[in-house]
mmCIF file with all atom_site columns, C-alpha atoms in Angstrom:
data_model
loop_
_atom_site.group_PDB
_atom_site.id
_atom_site.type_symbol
_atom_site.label_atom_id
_atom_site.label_alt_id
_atom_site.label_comp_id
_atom_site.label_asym_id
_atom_site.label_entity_id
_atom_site.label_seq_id
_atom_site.pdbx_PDB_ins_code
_atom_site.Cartn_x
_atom_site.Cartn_y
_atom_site.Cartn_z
_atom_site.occupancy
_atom_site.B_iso_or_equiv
_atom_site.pdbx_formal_charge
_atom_site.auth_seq_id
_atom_site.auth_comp_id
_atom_site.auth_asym_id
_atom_site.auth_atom_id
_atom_site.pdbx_PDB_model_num
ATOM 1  C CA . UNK A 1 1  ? -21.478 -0.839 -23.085 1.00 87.00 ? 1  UNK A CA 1
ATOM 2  C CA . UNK A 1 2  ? -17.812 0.387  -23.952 1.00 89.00 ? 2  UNK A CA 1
ATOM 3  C CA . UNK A 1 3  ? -18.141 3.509  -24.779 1.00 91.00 ? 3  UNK A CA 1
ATOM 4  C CA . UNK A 1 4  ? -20.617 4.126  -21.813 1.00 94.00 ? 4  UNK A CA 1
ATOM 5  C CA . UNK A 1 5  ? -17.450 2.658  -19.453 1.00 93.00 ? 5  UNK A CA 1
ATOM 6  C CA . UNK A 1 6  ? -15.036 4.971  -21.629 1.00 93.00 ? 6  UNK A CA 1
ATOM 7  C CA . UNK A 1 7  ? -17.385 8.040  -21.114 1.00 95.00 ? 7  UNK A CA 1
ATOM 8  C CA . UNK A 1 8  ? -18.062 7.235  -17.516 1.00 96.00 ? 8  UNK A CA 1
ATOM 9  C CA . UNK A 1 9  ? -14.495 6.326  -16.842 1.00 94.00 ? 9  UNK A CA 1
ATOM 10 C CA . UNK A 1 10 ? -12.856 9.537  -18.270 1.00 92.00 ? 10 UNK A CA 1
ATOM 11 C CA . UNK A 1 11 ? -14.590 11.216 -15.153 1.00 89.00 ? 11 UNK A CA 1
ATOM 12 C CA . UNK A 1 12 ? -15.274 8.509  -12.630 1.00 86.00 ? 12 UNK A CA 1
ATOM 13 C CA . UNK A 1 13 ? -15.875 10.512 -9.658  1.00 89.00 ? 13 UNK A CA 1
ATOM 14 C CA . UNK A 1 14 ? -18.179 12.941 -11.173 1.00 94.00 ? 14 UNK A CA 1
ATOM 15 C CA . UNK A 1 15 ? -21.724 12.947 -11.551 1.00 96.00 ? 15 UNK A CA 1
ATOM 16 C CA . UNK A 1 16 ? -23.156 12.489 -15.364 1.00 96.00 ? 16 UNK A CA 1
ATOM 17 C CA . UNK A 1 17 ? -26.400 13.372 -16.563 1.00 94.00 ? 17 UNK A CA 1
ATOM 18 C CA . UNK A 1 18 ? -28.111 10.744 -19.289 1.00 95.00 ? 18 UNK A CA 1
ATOM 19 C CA . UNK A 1 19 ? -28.294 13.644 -21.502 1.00 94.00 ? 19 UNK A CA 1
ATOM 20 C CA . UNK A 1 20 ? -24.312 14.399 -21.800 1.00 95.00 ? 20 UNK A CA 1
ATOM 21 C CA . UNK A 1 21 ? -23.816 11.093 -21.906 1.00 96.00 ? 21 UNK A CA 1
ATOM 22 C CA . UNK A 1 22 ? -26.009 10.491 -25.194 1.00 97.00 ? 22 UNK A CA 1
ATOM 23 C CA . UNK A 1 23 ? -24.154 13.378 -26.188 1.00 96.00 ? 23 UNK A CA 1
ATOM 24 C CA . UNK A 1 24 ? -20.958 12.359 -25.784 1.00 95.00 ? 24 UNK A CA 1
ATOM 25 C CA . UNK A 1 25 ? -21.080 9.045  -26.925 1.00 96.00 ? 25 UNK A CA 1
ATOM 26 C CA . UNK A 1 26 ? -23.667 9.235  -29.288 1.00 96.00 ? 26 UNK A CA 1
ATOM 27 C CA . UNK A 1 27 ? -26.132 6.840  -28.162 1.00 96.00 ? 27 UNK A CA 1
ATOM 28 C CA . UNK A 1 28 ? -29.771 6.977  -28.530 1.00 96.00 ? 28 UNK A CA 1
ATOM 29 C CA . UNK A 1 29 ? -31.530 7.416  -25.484 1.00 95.00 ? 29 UNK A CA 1
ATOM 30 C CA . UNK A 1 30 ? -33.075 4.138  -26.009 1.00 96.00 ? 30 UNK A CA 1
ATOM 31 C CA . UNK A 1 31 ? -30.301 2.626  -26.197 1.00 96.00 ? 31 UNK A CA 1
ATOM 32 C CA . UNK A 1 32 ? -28.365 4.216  -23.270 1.00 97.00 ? 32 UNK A CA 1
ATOM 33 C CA . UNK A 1 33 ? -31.038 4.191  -20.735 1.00 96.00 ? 33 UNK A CA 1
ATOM 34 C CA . UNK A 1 34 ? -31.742 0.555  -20.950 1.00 97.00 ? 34 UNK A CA 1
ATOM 35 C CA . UNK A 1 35 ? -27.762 0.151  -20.383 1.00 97.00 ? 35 UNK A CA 1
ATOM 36 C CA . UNK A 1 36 ? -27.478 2.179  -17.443 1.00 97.00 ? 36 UNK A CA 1
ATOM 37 C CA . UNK A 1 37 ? -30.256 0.608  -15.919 1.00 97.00 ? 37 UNK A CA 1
ATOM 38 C CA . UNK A 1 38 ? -28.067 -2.760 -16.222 1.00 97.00 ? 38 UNK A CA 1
ATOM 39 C CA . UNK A 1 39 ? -24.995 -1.607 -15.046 1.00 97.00 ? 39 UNK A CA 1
ATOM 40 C CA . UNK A 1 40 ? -26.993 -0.047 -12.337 1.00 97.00 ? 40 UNK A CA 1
ATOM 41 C CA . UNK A 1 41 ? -28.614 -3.647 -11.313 1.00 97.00 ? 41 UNK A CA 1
ATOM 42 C CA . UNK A 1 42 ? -24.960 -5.375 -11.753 1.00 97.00 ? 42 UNK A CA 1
ATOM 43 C CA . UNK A 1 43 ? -23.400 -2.818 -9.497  1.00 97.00 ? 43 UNK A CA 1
ATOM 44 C CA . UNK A 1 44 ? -21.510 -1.087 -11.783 1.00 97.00 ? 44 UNK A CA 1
ATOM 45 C CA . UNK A 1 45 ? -22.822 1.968  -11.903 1.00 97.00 ? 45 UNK A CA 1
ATOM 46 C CA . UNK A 1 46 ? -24.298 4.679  -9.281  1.00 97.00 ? 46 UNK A CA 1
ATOM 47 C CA . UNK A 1 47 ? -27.394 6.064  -9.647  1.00 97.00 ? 47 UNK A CA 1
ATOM 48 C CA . UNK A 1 48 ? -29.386 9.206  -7.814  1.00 96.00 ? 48 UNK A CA 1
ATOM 49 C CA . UNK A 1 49 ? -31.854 12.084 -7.879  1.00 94.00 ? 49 UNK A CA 1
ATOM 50 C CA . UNK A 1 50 ? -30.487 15.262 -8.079  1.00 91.00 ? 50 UNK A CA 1
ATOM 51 C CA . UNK A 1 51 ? -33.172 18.043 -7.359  1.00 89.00 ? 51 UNK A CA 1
ATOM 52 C CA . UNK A 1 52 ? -33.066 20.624 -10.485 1.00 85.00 ? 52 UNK A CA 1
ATOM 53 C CA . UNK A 1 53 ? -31.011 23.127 -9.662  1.00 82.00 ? 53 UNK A CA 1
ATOM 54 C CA . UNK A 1 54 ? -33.415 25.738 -11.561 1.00 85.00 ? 54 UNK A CA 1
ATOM 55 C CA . UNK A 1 55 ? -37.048 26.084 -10.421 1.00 87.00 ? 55 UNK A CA 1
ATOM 56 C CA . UNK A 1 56 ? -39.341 25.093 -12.393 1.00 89.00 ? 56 UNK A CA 1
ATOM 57 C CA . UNK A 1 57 ? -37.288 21.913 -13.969 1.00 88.00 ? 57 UNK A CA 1
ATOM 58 C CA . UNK A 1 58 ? -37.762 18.684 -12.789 1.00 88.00 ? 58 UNK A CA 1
ATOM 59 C CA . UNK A 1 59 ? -35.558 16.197 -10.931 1.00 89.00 ? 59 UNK A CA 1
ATOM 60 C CA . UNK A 1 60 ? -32.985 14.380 -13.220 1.00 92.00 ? 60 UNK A CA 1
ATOM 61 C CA . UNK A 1 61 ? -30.751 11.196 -12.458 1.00 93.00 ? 61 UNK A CA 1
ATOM 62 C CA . UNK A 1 62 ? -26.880 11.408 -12.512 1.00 97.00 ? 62 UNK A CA 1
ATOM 63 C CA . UNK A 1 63 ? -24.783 8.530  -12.781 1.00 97.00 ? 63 UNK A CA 1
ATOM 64 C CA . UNK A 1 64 ? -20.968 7.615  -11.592 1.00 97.00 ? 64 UNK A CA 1
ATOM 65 C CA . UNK A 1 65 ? -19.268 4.422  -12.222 1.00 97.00 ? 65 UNK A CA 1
ATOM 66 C CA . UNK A 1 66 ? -18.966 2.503  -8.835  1.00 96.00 ? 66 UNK A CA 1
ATOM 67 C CA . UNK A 1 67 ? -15.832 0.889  -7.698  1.00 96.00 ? 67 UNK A CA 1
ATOM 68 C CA . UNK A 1 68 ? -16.269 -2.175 -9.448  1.00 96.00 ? 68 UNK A CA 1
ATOM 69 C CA . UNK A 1 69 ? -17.044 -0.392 -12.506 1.00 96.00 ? 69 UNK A CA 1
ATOM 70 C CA . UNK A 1 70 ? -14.217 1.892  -12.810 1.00 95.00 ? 70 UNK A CA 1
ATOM 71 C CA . UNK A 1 71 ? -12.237 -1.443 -11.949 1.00 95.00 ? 71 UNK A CA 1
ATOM 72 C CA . UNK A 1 72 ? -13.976 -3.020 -15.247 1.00 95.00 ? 72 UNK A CA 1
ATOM 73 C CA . UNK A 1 73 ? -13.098 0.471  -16.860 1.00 94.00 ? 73 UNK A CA 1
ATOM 74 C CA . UNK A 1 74 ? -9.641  -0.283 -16.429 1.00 92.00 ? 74 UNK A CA 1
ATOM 75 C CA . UNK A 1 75 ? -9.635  -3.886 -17.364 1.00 93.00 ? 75 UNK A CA 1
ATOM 76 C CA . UNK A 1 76 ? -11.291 -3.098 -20.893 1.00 91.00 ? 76 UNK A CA 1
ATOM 77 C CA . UNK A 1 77 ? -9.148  -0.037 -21.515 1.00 87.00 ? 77 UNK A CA 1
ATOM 78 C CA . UNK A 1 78 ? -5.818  -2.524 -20.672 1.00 88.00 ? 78 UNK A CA 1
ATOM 79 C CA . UNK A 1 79 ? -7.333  -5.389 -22.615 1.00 88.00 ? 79 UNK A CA 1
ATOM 80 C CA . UNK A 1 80 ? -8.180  -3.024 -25.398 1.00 75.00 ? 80 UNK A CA 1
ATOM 81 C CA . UNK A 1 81 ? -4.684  -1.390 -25.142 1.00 68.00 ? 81 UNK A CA 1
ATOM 82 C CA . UNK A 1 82 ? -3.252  -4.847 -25.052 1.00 58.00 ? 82 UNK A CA 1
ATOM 83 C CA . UNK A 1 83 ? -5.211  -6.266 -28.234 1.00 53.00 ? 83 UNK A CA 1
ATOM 84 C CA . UNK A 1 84 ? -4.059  -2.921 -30.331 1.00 47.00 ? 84 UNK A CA 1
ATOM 85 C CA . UNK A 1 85 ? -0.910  -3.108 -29.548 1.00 44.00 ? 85 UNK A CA 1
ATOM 86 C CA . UNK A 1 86 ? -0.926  -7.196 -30.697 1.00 43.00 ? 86 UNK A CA 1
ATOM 87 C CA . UNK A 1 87 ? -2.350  -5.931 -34.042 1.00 42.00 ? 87 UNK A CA 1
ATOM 88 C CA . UNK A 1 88 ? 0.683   -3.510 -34.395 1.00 41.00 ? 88 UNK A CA 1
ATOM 89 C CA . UNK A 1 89 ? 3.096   -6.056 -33.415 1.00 42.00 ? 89 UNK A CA 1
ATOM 90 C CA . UNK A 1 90 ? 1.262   -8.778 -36.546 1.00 41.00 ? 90 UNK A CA 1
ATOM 91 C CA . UNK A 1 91 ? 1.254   -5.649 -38.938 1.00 40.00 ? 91 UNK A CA 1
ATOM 92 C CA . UNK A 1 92 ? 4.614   -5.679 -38.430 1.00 40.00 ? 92 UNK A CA 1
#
């Protein structure tokens, strides 16, 4: 679920298709669908129709991270910021 916040996060106001997103962070579709299904049910994440914008395609969902989500985002990028920098300081 990280690296769907990371991906989601980088561009939290825009909308994502599944496929970029399996693209980008290299989950398997099984995999990511099931997760943004989740995140959709705990609020987290956004989720709508977007007619295709070629005829002939079919409709597609995008996603966006929703308040709370981005506000998660942020939380696990500080925490994870916080932890690395904590390993650094015990390295040293």
């Amino acid at each position: 679920m990280l690296l769907l916040l990371e991906a989601l996060s980088a561009h939290a106001q825009q909308w994502r298709h599944g496929y970029d997103l399996m693209k980008e962070t290299g989950l398997l579709s099984g995999t990511l669908y099931p997760l943004l299904m989740r995140m959709t049910e705990q609020g987290l994440v956004e989720a709508e129709w977007r007619e295709p914008e070629q005829l002939g395609r079919p409709a597609r969902h995008v996603y966006r991270l929703t308040n709370a989500g981005l506000a998660l985002a942020l939380a696990q990028a500080s925490a994870g910021s916080g932890a690395a920098a904590s390993g650094k300081a015990a390295l040293a």
